[in-house]
Short mmCIF file of C-alpha atoms in Angstrom, two decimals:
data_model
loop_
_atom_site.label_atom_id
_atom_site.label_comp_id
_atom_site.label_asym_id
_atom_site.label_seq_id
_atom_site.Cartn_x
_atom_site.Cartn_y
_atom_site.Cartn_z
CA MET A 253 11.18 27.65 -13.69
CA VAL A 254 14.20 25.70 -11.93
CA GLU A 255 16.05 25.36 -15.44
CA LEU A 256 15.54 28.97 -15.92
CA LEU A 257 16.82 29.67 -12.30
CA ALA A 258 19.90 27.37 -12.55
CA GLU A 259 20.65 28.88 -16.13
CA LEU A 260 20.35 32.38 -14.29
CA LEU A 261 23.07 31.02 -11.80
CA ARG A 262 25.21 29.65 -14.16
CA ALA A 263 25.35 33.14 -16.15
CA GLY A 264 25.98 35.02 -13.11
CA ARG A 265 22.94 36.94 -13.58
CA ILE A 266 21.79 35.92 -9.86
CA THR A 267 24.06 35.53 -6.94
CA PRO A 268 22.65 34.01 -3.73
CA THR A 269 25.03 35.62 -1.40
CA VAL A 270 22.35 35.45 2.50
CA PRO A 271 23.55 32.31 4.06
CA VAL A 272 20.77 29.54 4.96
CA GLU A 273 21.71 27.73 7.81
CA ARG A 274 20.03 24.37 7.28
CA THR A 275 20.77 20.76 6.78
CA ILE A 276 18.57 19.68 3.72
CA THR A 277 17.84 16.79 0.89
CA TYR A 278 15.95 17.51 -2.17
CA HIS A 279 12.18 15.57 -2.81
CA ASP A 280 12.38 15.12 -6.72
CA PRO A 281 8.87 16.07 -8.21
CA CYS A 282 7.33 13.12 -10.34
CA ARG A 283 6.45 15.37 -12.95
CA LEU A 284 9.82 17.54 -13.36
CA ASN A 285 12.10 14.12 -12.38
CA LYS A 286 10.46 11.24 -13.65
CA ARG A 287 8.42 12.67 -16.82
CA LYS A 288 10.88 15.82 -18.27
CA GLY A 289 14.20 14.52 -16.80
CA ILE A 290 15.25 17.38 -14.51
CA TRP A 291 17.07 16.45 -11.72
CA GLN A 292 20.19 17.95 -12.02
CA GLU A 293 18.97 21.55 -12.27
CA PRO A 294 17.37 21.53 -8.90
CA ARG A 295 20.73 20.67 -6.94
CA GLU A 296 22.92 23.36 -9.00
CA ILE A 297 20.15 25.76 -7.32
CA LEU A 298 20.70 24.18 -4.20
CA ARG A 299 24.53 23.98 -4.25
CA ALA A 300 24.71 27.13 -4.66
CA ILE A 301 23.35 28.58 -1.81
CA PRO A 302 25.32 29.70 1.23
CA GLY A 303 25.09 27.86 4.39
CA LEU A 304 23.17 24.98 3.28
CA THR A 305 24.13 21.56 4.10
CA PHE A 306 23.33 19.43 1.34
CA HIS A 307 22.60 15.41 1.65
CA ASP A 308 21.66 14.08 -1.77
CA VAL A 309 18.96 10.90 -1.74
CA ASP A 310 19.82 7.54 -2.79
CA ARG A 311 16.93 7.50 -5.23
CA VAL A 312 17.25 10.03 -8.13
CA THR A 313 15.78 10.23 -11.27
CA GLN A 314 13.21 7.36 -12.59
CA TRP A 315 13.76 5.48 -8.82
CA SER A 316 12.81 8.93 -7.00
CA TYR A 317 10.47 8.91 -3.95
CA CYS A 318 7.07 9.81 -4.05
CA SER A 319 5.05 12.04 -2.20
CA GLY A 320 1.72 10.81 -3.00
CA GLY A 321 0.28 14.52 -3.36
CA GLY A 322 -0.21 13.84 -7.52
CA GLY A 323 -2.74 12.69 -9.49
CA GLY A 324 -5.87 13.85 -7.22
CA LEU A 325 -4.79 11.15 -4.78
CA GLN A 326 -4.86 13.06 -1.89
CA VAL A 327 -8.57 13.66 -2.30
CA GLU A 328 -9.43 10.26 -3.51
CA LYS A 329 -7.39 8.32 -0.70
CA PRO A 330 -6.22 10.52 1.75
CA GLU A 331 -5.06 7.83 4.08
CA LEU A 332 -2.79 6.68 1.03
CA THR A 333 -1.43 9.78 0.66
CA ALA A 334 -0.46 10.14 4.52
CA ALA A 335 1.48 6.69 4.36
CA ILE A 336 3.25 7.28 1.43
CA SER A 337 4.58 10.79 2.57
CA ASP A 338 5.59 9.27 5.88
CA ASN A 339 7.31 7.05 4.08
CA ARG A 340 9.00 9.78 2.04
CA LEU A 341 9.84 11.62 5.28
CA ALA A 342 10.94 8.29 6.85
CA ALA A 343 14.08 8.35 4.19
CA ALA A 344 14.52 11.79 4.71
CA ALA A 345 14.96 11.58 8.05
CA THR A 346 17.79 8.94 8.26
CA LEU A 347 19.72 11.57 6.72
CA GLY A 348 19.88 13.88 9.61
CA VAL A 349 17.94 16.73 7.67
CA ASP A 350 15.80 19.57 9.27
CA THR A 351 14.54 20.40 6.09
CA LEU A 352 13.15 18.47 2.84
CA VAL A 353 13.15 21.08 -0.16
CA SER A 354 10.97 20.65 -3.25
CA ALA A 355 9.87 22.40 -6.43
CA CYS A 356 6.27 20.62 -6.43
CA PRO A 357 3.38 22.84 -4.84
CA TRP A 358 0.91 19.60 -4.73
CA SER A 359 3.90 17.66 -2.22
CA GLU A 360 4.36 20.69 0.00
CA ARG A 361 0.99 19.92 2.22
CA PRO A 362 1.00 16.12 2.51
CA LEU A 363 5.06 16.17 3.07
CA ALA A 364 4.46 18.75 5.70
CA ALA A 365 1.74 16.67 7.36
CA ALA A 366 4.44 13.90 7.64
CA GLY A 367 7.28 16.40 8.85
CA GLU A 368 5.41 17.55 11.57
CA ALA A 369 6.11 14.19 13.05
CA ARG A 370 9.53 13.85 12.12
CA ASP A 371 10.36 17.48 13.11
CA VAL A 372 11.60 18.21 9.52
CA ASP A 373 10.46 21.64 7.56
CA ILE A 374 9.10 21.17 4.09
CA VAL A 375 10.41 24.14 1.88
CA ASP A 376 9.77 25.23 -1.47
CA ILE A 377 12.96 25.74 -3.42
CA HIS A 378 12.28 28.80 -4.84
CA GLU A 379 11.63 30.30 -1.29
CA LEU A 380 14.63 29.03 -0.38
CA LEU A 381 16.80 30.68 -3.10
CA ALA A 382 14.53 33.57 -2.75
CA GLU A 383 15.57 33.96 0.98
CA SER A 384 19.60 33.65 0.14
CA LEU A 385 18.89 36.24 -2.72
CA GLY A 386 17.88 38.70 0.04
CA ILE A 387 14.03 39.11 -0.96
CA THR A 388 11.70 38.94 1.60
CA VAL A 389 8.95 35.55 1.18
CA GLY A 390 5.70 36.60 1.82
CA GLY A 391 2.40 35.09 0.98
CA SER A 392 0.06 33.19 3.25
CA ARG A 393 2.56 31.62 4.43
CA GLY A 394 5.03 34.76 5.92
CA GLU A 395 8.74 33.95 5.90
CA VAL A 396 9.96 31.00 4.95
CA GLY A 397 8.79 27.95 7.32
CA ASP A 398 11.03 27.49 9.90
CA ARG A 399 9.47 25.55 12.93
CA ARG A 400 13.43 25.55 14.56
CA SER A 401 12.50 28.72 15.58
CA GLY A 402 8.95 28.90 16.59
CA GLY A 403 7.19 28.90 13.04
CA CYS A 404 8.17 30.88 10.05
CA ALA A 405 11.34 32.05 10.89
CA GLY A 406 10.21 33.57 13.91
CA GLY A 407 8.00 35.94 12.12
CA GLY A 408 4.74 34.51 12.64
CA CYS A 409 2.89 32.78 9.53
CA CYS A 410 0.42 35.74 9.20
CA GLY A 411 3.66 37.85 7.86
CA SER A 412 3.27 40.75 9.60
CA GLY A 413 4.74 38.87 12.71
CA ALA A 414 1.49 39.39 14.47
CA SER A 415 -0.45 36.45 15.62
#
């Protein structure tokens, strides 16, 4: 999906115009990065979103950080997943970011748990791009999660703004 979105951006078929004021870094999913060699396209997408301050990590491609979320590890060894995710968030925190962005749904839960302790929000790249395209992100999370404004961009996590 990130390849298609990057291609649409390059072709001018989609243009992010809504500024998203966040300081971010990107977490490379193992399957995309290490197995498929897809690491440039997510960065193209992030650099196209107005308002973002993007600090890239020092480990890209085969040496990228792990979230501990894949391969069933979080079911078999939840304490190991927690330690790996905490290590990943520690690396992100050194960059002075308020948001860690990824394209991996398996990484979101363990990274979010580790992010709570470091006050770093975890957001999916597709949600961030949608927000910048003026698309309201819904579902169980409501708007894009953002602890900086009291949770889910101030709209509450149920999507309606009600508690």
